[in-house]
CSV table of C-alpha atoms and ligand atoms in Angstrom, one decimal:
chain,number,residue,atom,x,y,z
A,1,MET,CA,84.5,-28.8,-1.9
A,2,GLN,CA,85.3,-27.4,-4.9
A,3,PHE,CA,83.3,-24.8,-7.4
A,4,VAL,CA,82.9,-21.8,-9.5
A,5,TYR,CA,80.3,-19.4,-9.0
A,6,GLN,CA,79.8,-16.7,-11.4
A,7,PRO,CA,76.5,-15.0,-10.6
A,8,ASN,CA,75.1,-12.8,-13.4
A,9,SER,CA,75.0,-9.1,-12.8
A,10,GLN,CA,71.1,-7.8,-12.9
A,11,ARG,CA,69.1,-5.3,-10.5
A,12,ILE,CA,65.9,-7.0,-8.9
A,13,ILE,CA,63.0,-5.3,-7.9
A,14,PHE,CA,60.4,-7.6,-5.9
A,15,GLY,CA,57.3,-7.0,-4.3
A,16,ALA,CA,53.5,-6.3,-4.8
A,17,GLY,CA,52.7,-3.0,-6.1
A,18,THR,CA,56.6,-2.3,-7.5
A,19,LEU,CA,55.6,-1.8,-11.1
A,20,LYS,CA,54.8,1.9,-10.3
A,21,GLN,CA,58.6,2.1,-10.2
A,22,LEU,CA,59.0,1.4,-13.6
A,23,PRO,CA,59.4,4.9,-15.1
A,24,ASP,CA,62.4,5.5,-12.3
A,25,GLU,CA,64.1,2.2,-13.2
A,26,VAL,CA,63.7,3.0,-17.6
A,27,ALA,CA,65.2,6.5,-16.7
A,28,LEU,CA,67.8,5.0,-14.5
A,29,LEU,CA,69.0,2.7,-17.8
A,30,GLY,CA,69.1,6.3,-19.6
A,31,ILE,CA,66.2,4.9,-22.1
A,32,LYS,CA,64.1,7.8,-23.8
A,33,ARG,CA,62.2,6.0,-26.3
A,34,PRO,CA,61.3,2.4,-24.9
A,35,MET,CA,59.6,0.1,-27.2
A,36,ILE,CA,56.9,-1.9,-25.0
A,37,ILE,CA,56.7,-5.5,-26.1
A,38,SER,CA,53.9,-7.9,-25.0
A,39,THR,CA,51.2,-10.6,-26.7
A,40,GLU,CA,48.5,-9.8,-28.3
A,41,PHE,CA,46.8,-11.0,-25.4
A,42,GLN,CA,48.5,-8.9,-23.0
A,43,LYS,CA,47.8,-5.6,-25.0
A,44,ASP,CA,46.1,-4.1,-22.1
A,45,MET,CA,49.3,-4.7,-20.2
A,46,ALA,CA,51.4,-3.1,-22.3
A,47,GLU,CA,48.9,-0.1,-23.0
A,48,SER,CA,48.5,0.5,-19.4
A,49,THR,CA,52.4,0.3,-18.9
A,50,LYS,CA,52.7,3.1,-21.8
A,51,GLU,CA,50.1,5.1,-19.6
A,52,LEU,CA,52.1,4.6,-16.4
A,53,LEU,CA,55.4,5.7,-18.2
A,54,GLY,CA,53.5,9.0,-19.3
A,55,GLU,CA,54.7,11.8,-21.0
A,56,GLY,CA,58.2,11.6,-19.9
A,57,PHE,CA,59.2,8.9,-22.2
A,58,GLU,CA,58.4,8.3,-26.3
A,59,SER,CA,57.0,4.9,-25.7
A,60,SER,CA,56.0,2.4,-28.3
A,61,ILE,CA,54.0,-0.8,-28.1
A,62,PHE,CA,54.7,-4.2,-30.1
A,63,ALA,CA,52.0,-6.5,-28.9
A,64,LYS,CA,52.6,-9.3,-31.2
A,65,ALA,CA,55.2,-11.6,-29.4
A,66,VAL,CA,54.5,-15.2,-30.1
A,67,MET,CA,55.6,-18.5,-28.9
A,68,HIS,CA,59.4,-19.5,-29.8
A,69,VAL,CA,60.1,-16.4,-31.2
A,70,PRO,CA,60.1,-16.9,-34.9
A,71,ARG,CA,62.2,-14.8,-37.4
A,72,ASP,CA,59.6,-13.0,-38.8
A,73,SER,CA,58.8,-11.5,-35.9
A,74,ILE,CA,61.6,-10.2,-35.2
A,75,ASN,CA,62.1,-8.5,-38.6
A,76,ALA,CA,58.5,-7.2,-37.7
A,77,ILE,CA,59.9,-5.5,-34.4
A,78,MET,CA,62.9,-4.6,-36.1
A,79,ALA,CA,61.2,-2.4,-38.7
A,80,GLU,CA,59.4,-0.7,-36.0
A,81,ILE,CA,62.5,-0.2,-33.9
A,82,GLU,CA,64.6,1.4,-36.5
A,83,ALA,CA,61.3,3.5,-37.4
A,84,ASN,CA,60.6,5.1,-33.9
A,85,ASN,CA,64.8,5.0,-33.0
A,86,ASN,CA,63.4,2.9,-29.8
A,87,ASP,CA,66.7,2.6,-27.3
A,88,GLY,CA,65.5,0.1,-25.4
A,89,CYS,CA,62.9,-2.2,-24.8
A,90,VAL,CA,60.3,-3.4,-22.0
A,91,CYS,CA,58.8,-6.8,-21.8
A,92,VAL,CA,55.6,-7.3,-20.0
A,93,GLY,CA,54.6,-10.7,-20.2
A,94,GLY,CA,56.2,-14.5,-20.1
A,95,GLY,CA,58.9,-16.1,-22.2
A,96,SER,CA,57.3,-15.7,-25.3
A,97,THR,CA,57.4,-11.8,-24.6
A,98,ILE,CA,60.7,-11.7,-23.0
A,99,GLY,CA,62.3,-14.4,-26.0
A,100,LEU,CA,61.4,-11.6,-28.3
A,101,GLY,CA,63.1,-8.9,-26.4
A,102,LYS,CA,66.0,-11.2,-26.0
A,103,ALA,CA,66.3,-11.3,-30.0
A,104,VAL,CA,66.1,-7.7,-30.3
A,105,ALA,CA,68.9,-7.3,-28.1
A,106,LEU,CA,71.1,-9.7,-29.5
A,107,GLU,CA,70.8,-7.7,-32.8
A,108,THR,CA,70.9,-4.0,-31.4
A,109,GLY,CA,72.8,-4.5,-27.9
A,110,LEU,CA,69.7,-2.3,-26.4
A,111,PRO,CA,69.2,-2.3,-22.8
A,112,SER,CA,65.7,-4.0,-21.6
A,113,ILE,CA,63.8,-4.1,-18.5
A,114,VAL,CA,61.7,-7.1,-17.9
A,115,VAL,CA,58.5,-7.3,-15.8
A,116,PRO,CA,57.6,-11.1,-16.0
A,117,THR,CA,54.0,-12.3,-15.7
A,118,THR,CA,54.3,-15.9,-15.7
A,119,TYR,CA,56.9,-18.2,-13.6
A,120,ALA,CA,58.9,-19.6,-16.8
A,121,GLY,CA,62.1,-17.8,-15.5
A,122,SER,CA,63.4,-16.5,-18.8
A,123,GLU,CA,63.9,-12.8,-17.1
A,124,MET,CA,66.7,-14.0,-15.1
A,125,THR,CA,69.0,-15.7,-18.0
A,126,PRO,CA,71.1,-15.2,-20.7
A,127,ILE,CA,69.9,-17.9,-22.8
A,128,TRP,CA,68.1,-16.9,-26.0
A,129,GLY,CA,66.1,-19.0,-28.9
A,130,ILE,CA,65.1,-18.1,-32.2
A,131,THR,CA,63.2,-20.3,-34.6
A,132,GLU,CA,63.9,-20.4,-38.2
A,133,ASP,CA,62.4,-22.5,-40.9
A,134,GLY,CA,60.8,-24.9,-38.1
A,135,ILE,CA,64.3,-25.2,-36.3
A,136,LYS,CA,64.5,-23.3,-32.6
A,137,THR,CA,68.5,-22.3,-32.0
A,138,THR,CA,69.4,-21.2,-28.8
A,139,GLY,CA,72.6,-19.8,-27.6
A,140,ARG,CA,73.8,-17.8,-24.6
A,141,ASP,CA,74.9,-14.3,-24.5
A,142,GLN,CA,75.3,-11.8,-21.9
A,143,LYS,CA,73.9,-9.2,-24.3
A,144,VAL,CA,70.4,-10.5,-23.9
A,145,LEU,CA,70.3,-10.7,-20.1
A,146,ALA,CA,67.8,-8.3,-18.8
A,147,LYS,CA,69.2,-5.1,-16.9
A,148,THR,CA,66.5,-4.7,-14.4
A,149,VAL,CA,63.7,-7.3,-13.7
A,150,ILE,CA,60.6,-5.8,-11.6
A,151,TYR,CA,58.6,-8.6,-9.9
A,152,ASP,CA,55.5,-7.7,-9.0
A,153,PRO,CA,53.1,-10.3,-8.2
A,154,GLU,CA,49.9,-8.3,-8.7
A,155,LEU,CA,50.3,-8.9,-12.2
A,156,THR,CA,50.1,-12.6,-12.4
A,157,VAL,CA,46.6,-12.3,-10.5
A,158,THR,CA,45.2,-12.7,-14.3
A,159,LEU,CA,47.3,-15.9,-14.7
A,160,PRO,CA,44.9,-18.5,-15.2
A,161,ASP,CA,44.8,-21.5,-12.9
A,162,PHE,CA,46.0,-23.8,-15.9
A,163,ILE,CA,48.9,-22.1,-16.7
A,164,SER,CA,49.6,-21.1,-13.5
A,165,GLY,CA,50.2,-24.7,-11.8
A,166,PRO,CA,52.4,-25.8,-15.1
A,167,SER,CA,54.4,-22.5,-15.1
A,168,GLY,CA,55.2,-23.1,-11.7
A,169,ILE,CA,56.0,-26.9,-12.2
A,170,ASN,CA,58.4,-25.5,-15.3
A,171,ALA,CA,60.4,-23.3,-12.5
A,172,ILE,CA,60.8,-26.2,-10.3
A,173,ALA,CA,62.5,-28.3,-13.1
A,174,HIS,CA,65.1,-25.5,-13.1
A,175,CYS,CA,65.7,-26.0,-9.6
A,176,VAL,CA,65.6,-29.9,-9.9
A,177,GLU,CA,68.4,-29.8,-12.1
A,178,ALA,CA,70.5,-27.2,-10.9
A,179,LEU,CA,70.6,-29.5,-7.9
A,180,TYR,CA,72.7,-31.9,-9.6
A,181,ALA,CA,74.1,-29.7,-12.3
A,182,GLU,CA,77.5,-30.5,-14.0
A,183,ASN,CA,78.6,-26.6,-12.3
A,184,LYS,CA,76.8,-26.9,-8.9
A,185,ASN,CA,77.8,-24.5,-6.5
A,186,PRO,CA,76.8,-23.9,-2.9
A,187,VAL,CA,74.9,-20.7,-3.3
A,188,ILE,CA,72.6,-21.9,-6.4
A,189,SER,CA,71.8,-25.2,-4.4
A,190,LEU,CA,70.4,-23.2,-1.4
A,191,MET,CA,68.5,-21.2,-4.1
A,192,SER,CA,67.3,-24.2,-5.8
A,193,GLU,CA,65.7,-26.0,-2.8
A,194,GLU,CA,64.2,-22.8,-1.3
A,195,GLY,CA,63.0,-22.5,-4.6
A,196,ILE,CA,61.0,-25.9,-4.9
A,197,LYS,CA,59.9,-25.3,-1.2
A,198,ALA,CA,58.2,-22.0,-1.9
A,199,LEU,CA,56.5,-23.0,-5.2
A,200,ALA,CA,55.5,-26.4,-3.7
A,201,GLU,CA,53.8,-24.8,-0.8
A,202,SER,CA,52.3,-21.6,-2.7
A,203,LEU,CA,51.1,-23.2,-6.1
A,204,PRO,CA,48.3,-25.5,-4.8
A,205,VAL,CA,47.0,-21.9,-3.0
A,206,VAL,CA,47.4,-20.3,-6.3
A,207,VAL,CA,45.5,-22.7,-8.2
A,208,VAL,CA,42.3,-22.2,-6.2
A,209,GLU,CA,42.5,-18.9,-4.8
A,210,PRO,CA,44.2,-16.8,-7.9
A,211,ASP,CA,44.1,-13.4,-6.1
A,212,ASN,CA,45.9,-14.6,-3.1
A,213,MET,CA,48.5,-12.1,-2.7
A,214,GLU,CA,50.8,-14.0,-0.1
A,215,ALA,CA,50.5,-17.1,-2.5
A,216,ARG,CA,51.2,-15.2,-5.4
A,217,SER,CA,54.5,-13.7,-4.1
A,218,LYS,CA,55.6,-16.7,-2.7
A,219,ALA,CA,55.0,-18.5,-5.8
A,220,LEU,CA,56.7,-15.3,-7.6
A,221,TYR,CA,59.7,-15.9,-5.2
A,222,GLY,CA,60.4,-19.1,-6.2
A,223,ALA,CA,60.5,-18.3,-9.5
A,224,TRP,CA,62.8,-15.8,-9.3
A,225,LEU,CA,65.1,-18.3,-7.4
A,226,ALA,CA,64.6,-20.8,-10.3
A,227,GLY,CA,65.2,-18.4,-12.9
A,228,THR,CA,68.5,-17.4,-11.6
A,229,ALA,CA,69.3,-21.0,-11.2
A,230,LEU,CA,68.4,-21.7,-14.8
A,231,GLY,CA,70.6,-18.6,-15.7
A,232,THR,CA,73.7,-19.7,-13.7
A,233,VAL,CA,74.1,-23.5,-14.1
A,234,GLY,CA,73.5,-26.1,-16.8
A,235,MET,CA,70.8,-27.9,-17.3
A,236,SER,CA,70.8,-31.8,-17.9
A,237,ILE,CA,68.5,-34.8,-19.2
A,238,HIS,CA,65.4,-33.1,-18.3
A,239,HIS,CA,65.8,-30.1,-20.3
A,240,LYS,CA,67.1,-31.9,-23.0
A,241,LEU,CA,64.2,-34.1,-23.4
A,242,CYS,CA,61.7,-31.4,-22.9
A,243,HIS,CA,63.2,-29.6,-25.7
A,244,THR,CA,63.0,-32.5,-28.1
A,245,LEU,CA,59.6,-33.2,-27.0
A,246,GLY,CA,58.4,-29.6,-27.6
A,247,GLY,CA,60.6,-28.8,-30.9
A,248,SER,CA,60.1,-31.9,-32.6
A,249,PHE,CA,56.8,-33.2,-31.4
A,250,ASN,CA,55.2,-29.7,-30.8
A,251,LEU,CA,54.2,-30.1,-27.2
A,252,PRO,CA,53.0,-27.3,-24.8
A,253,HIS,CA,56.2,-25.9,-23.1
A,254,ALA,CA,55.3,-25.7,-19.6
A,255,GLU,CA,53.0,-28.9,-19.5
A,256,VAL,CA,55.8,-31.1,-21.0
A,257,HIS,CA,58.2,-30.1,-18.2
A,258,SER,CA,55.2,-31.1,-15.6
A,259,VAL,CA,54.9,-34.4,-17.1
A,260,ILE,CA,58.5,-35.1,-17.7
A,261,ILE,CA,60.5,-33.8,-14.2
A,262,PRO,CA,58.7,-36.6,-12.0
A,263,HIS,CA,60.5,-39.0,-14.4
A,264,ALA,CA,63.7,-37.4,-15.0
A,265,THR,CA,64.1,-37.2,-11.4
A,266,LYS,CA,63.3,-40.9,-10.9
A,267,TYR,CA,66.2,-41.8,-13.5
A,268,ASN,CA,68.6,-39.7,-11.7
A,269,GLN,CA,68.0,-40.6,-8.2
A,270,GLU,CA,70.6,-43.3,-7.7
A,271,ASP,CA,73.5,-40.8,-8.7
A,272,ALA,CA,72.8,-37.3,-7.4
A,273,PRO,CA,71.8,-38.3,-3.9
A,274,GLU,CA,72.5,-34.9,-2.3
A,275,ALA,CA,70.0,-33.6,-5.1
A,276,MET,CA,67.4,-36.0,-3.8
A,277,ALA,CA,67.9,-35.3,-0.2
A,278,ALA,CA,67.3,-31.3,-1.3
A,279,ILE,CA,64.3,-31.9,-3.0
A,280,ALA,CA,62.9,-34.1,0.0
A,281,ARG,CA,63.7,-31.3,2.7
A,282,ALA,CA,61.7,-28.7,0.4
A,283,LEU,CA,59.0,-31.2,-0.3
A,284,ASN,CA,58.9,-32.8,3.2
A,285,THR,CA,59.5,-36.3,2.2
A,286,THR,CA,62.4,-38.9,2.2
A,287,PRO,CA,65.0,-39.2,-0.4
A,288,ASP,CA,63.7,-41.9,-2.4
A,289,ASP,CA,60.1,-40.4,-3.0
A,290,ALA,CA,61.5,-37.2,-4.3
A,291,ALA,CA,60.3,-38.2,-7.6
A,292,GLY,CA,57.2,-39.5,-6.1
A,293,ALA,CA,56.5,-36.4,-4.5
A,294,LEU,CA,56.9,-33.9,-7.6
A,295,PHE,CA,54.7,-36.3,-9.2
A,296,ASP,CA,51.9,-35.9,-6.4
A,297,LEU,CA,52.3,-32.2,-6.6
A,298,LEU,CA,51.6,-32.2,-10.3
A,299,SER,CA,47.4,-33.0,-9.4
A,300,LYS,CA,47.6,-30.5,-6.7
A,301,VAL,CA,48.4,-27.9,-9.2
A,302,GLY,CA,46.6,-29.2,-11.9
A,303,ALA,CA,49.2,-30.0,-14.3
A,304,PRO,CA,49.0,-32.6,-16.7
A,305,THR,CA,50.7,-36.4,-15.6
A,306,THR,CA,50.8,-37.8,-19.0
A,307,LEU,CA,52.7,-37.3,-22.1
A,308,GLU,CA,49.4,-39.0,-23.6
A,309,ALA,CA,46.9,-36.2,-22.3
A,310,ILE,CA,49.2,-33.4,-24.0
A,311,GLY,CA,49.4,-34.8,-27.4
A,312,MET,CA,52.0,-36.9,-27.9
A,313,LYS,CA,51.6,-40.1,-29.8
A,314,GLU,CA,53.0,-43.3,-28.3
A,315,GLU,CA,54.7,-44.6,-31.7
A,316,ASP,CA,56.6,-41.7,-31.4
A,317,LEU,CA,58.2,-42.3,-28.1
A,318,ASP,CA,61.0,-44.5,-29.7
A,319,LYS,CA,61.8,-41.4,-32.1
A,320,ALA,CA,61.7,-39.0,-29.2
A,321,ALA,CA,64.4,-40.9,-27.1
A,322,GLU,CA,66.4,-41.4,-30.3
A,323,ILE,CA,66.5,-37.8,-31.2
A,324,ALA,CA,67.3,-36.6,-27.6
A,325,LEU,CA,70.6,-39.2,-27.3
A,326,SER,CA,71.9,-37.6,-30.9
A,327,LYS,CA,74.1,-35.2,-29.0
A,328,PRO,CA,76.1,-35.7,-26.1
A,329,TYR,CA,75.3,-33.5,-22.9
A,330,TYR,CA,76.2,-33.3,-19.2
A,331,ASN,CA,73.6,-35.9,-16.7
A,332,PRO,CA,74.6,-37.4,-13.5
A,333,ARG,CA,73.4,-40.8,-14.8
A,334,GLU,CA,74.5,-42.3,-18.0
A,335,VAL,CA,71.8,-41.9,-20.7
A,336,THR,CA,71.2,-44.6,-22.3
A,337,LEU,CA,68.6,-45.3,-25.3
A,338,GLU,CA,67.1,-48.0,-23.3
A,339,GLY,CA,67.2,-46.0,-20.5
A,340,VAL,CA,65.6,-42.7,-22.0
A,341,LYS,CA,62.7,-45.0,-23.8
A,342,GLU,CA,61.7,-46.3,-20.5
A,343,LEU,CA,61.4,-43.1,-19.0
A,344,LEU,CA,59.5,-42.2,-21.9
A,345,LYS,CA,56.9,-44.8,-21.6
A,346,ASN,CA,56.3,-44.4,-17.8
A,347,ALA,CA,55.8,-40.5,-18.6
A,348,TYR,CA,53.4,-41.1,-21.6
A,349,SER,CA,51.2,-43.6,-19.2
A,350,GLY,CA,52.0,-41.3,-15.9
A,351,ILE,CA,52.9,-43.9,-13.7
A,352,ARG,CA,54.0,-42.7,-9.9
A,353,PRO,CA,58.0,-43.2,-10.1
B,1,LIG,P1,54.1,-17.6,-22.7
B,1,LIG,O1,55.1,-16.5,-22.2
B,1,LIG,O2,53.9,-18.2,-24.1
B,1,LIG,O3,52.6,-16.9,-22.1
B,1,LIG,C1,51.5,-18.3,-22.3
B,1,LIG,C2,50.2,-17.1,-22.6
B,1,LIG,O4,50.0,-16.7,-21.5
B,1,LIG,C3,50.3,-15.9,-23.4
B,1,LIG,O5,49.5,-15.8,-24.2
B,1,LIG,C4,50.4,-14.9,-22.3
B,1,LIG,O6,50.1,-13.9,-23.1
B,1,LIG,C5,49.6,-15.0,-21.2
B,1,LIG,N1,50.2,-14.8,-19.8
B,1,LIG,C6,51.6,-14.5,-19.7
B,1,LIG,N2,50.9,-13.9,-18.3
B,1,LIG,C7,49.9,-13.6,-18.1
B,1,LIG,C8,49.1,-12.7,-16.9
B,1,LIG,N3,50.0,-13.1,-15.9
B,1,LIG,N4,47.6,-13.0,-17.0
B,1,LIG,C9,47.2,-13.7,-18.2
B,1,LIG,N5,47.9,-13.8,-19.2
B,1,LIG,C10,49.1,-14.0,-19.4
B,1,LIG,O7,54.5,-18.8,-21.7
B,1,LIG,P2,55.9,-19.1,-20.6
B,1,LIG,O8,55.7,-20.2,-20.0
B,1,LIG,O9,56.2,-18.1,-19.9
B,1,LIG,O10,56.9,-18.9,-21.6
B,1,LIG,C11,57.3,-19.9,-22.6
B,1,LIG,C12,58.1,-19.9,-23.6
B,1,LIG,O11,59.5,-19.3,-22.9
B,1,LIG,C13,58.9,-21.0,-24.3
B,1,LIG,O12,59.2,-20.8,-25.8
B,1,LIG,C14,60.1,-21.5,-23.7
B,1,LIG,O13,61.0,-22.2,-24.5
B,1,LIG,C15,60.5,-19.6,-23.3
B,1,LIG,N6,61.6,-20.5,-22.0
B,1,LIG,C16,62.9,-19.3,-22.4
B,1,LIG,C17,63.8,-19.6,-21.0
B,1,LIG,C18,65.0,-19.1,-21.5
B,1,LIG,O14,65.7,-18.8,-20.4
B,1,LIG,N7,65.4,-18.5,-22.5
B,1,LIG,C19,63.5,-19.9,-19.9
B,1,LIG,C20,62.2,-20.3,-20.0
B,1,LIG,C21,61.1,-20.6,-20.8
């Protein structure tokens, strides 16, 4: 056995009701004038966060984070940060909100605390993404890694079932690809298997009983493990395809991940036997049915099962395959045009792999 394991250094606070520790955590980082970031939709959460921080802090709010971190939104928040002389950020929300906080950190080096409210996992990664002139550029920089993450499942009860399901499958996809990553290691593999198990057991409950705190806790725990995996090892064909489909064909992020992951798993089945065994243990099935069991999970959590259902046009499938092959990347099985075309065709019609 040979591996390199380099964990990211972050402080994690986990548990129902832990949001109340935010003032202490903000103070611990030496932040006095935090900029609280959220989407317009979660403005109420941003306002209650400001109230929680209280008069000991000179807090500001920017409740205009949007999908894919467009340059305009970075310019807008930077102007406010300069005007208010903010010395750190508190991000309350999902990947879109956290992404804007990362863009701020990239430009300014300001520290951030993240309170995630979805299962996407961005809070655990040093990966940033910025969209300019319609093109999303991504990169890795330790500067954008949140210093502290507060996982409070109470904040996820308002996450509707149609976001909870796909968002949780998005997290499972991080775990699946971590299991066959080029730089995989035993610690992240343990976390990934546990992540798949925790999410697969909790998500079917979460979508029918949104305020079941035990299920919400377990799902968020799985999301933490998944985010850690995503932030520590490299991803392969699944993430590459989802990036292409989301970016070039404007398909919704978590839903694309949901539709593709069973087919990407099937694609790698023969060349990643240890990963298949781990997925199978987590899903209580046999290694040759790991992909099939992931597909079955989609319906149990109300996630889409076909590319057609999320707006992909059949005539664009071949173009998507060509774009996905334009730059080489690591994958356990050789990535061929014919192979990717077939994968996308199956995902388009939702054939059980
Ligand atoms: P999102 O942040 O876009 O949130 C979706 C919607 O749900 C928003 O309107 C948001 O306000 C709302 N919402 C979030 N939490 C809620 C809650 N608890 N209750 C009610 N509404 C809530 O969605 P996402 O899936 O978390 O993030 C997707 C984005 O994150 C994509 O752009 C993706 O590329 C990025 N991402 C980045 C990384 C990374 O490591 N850089 C990792 C994962 C995802």
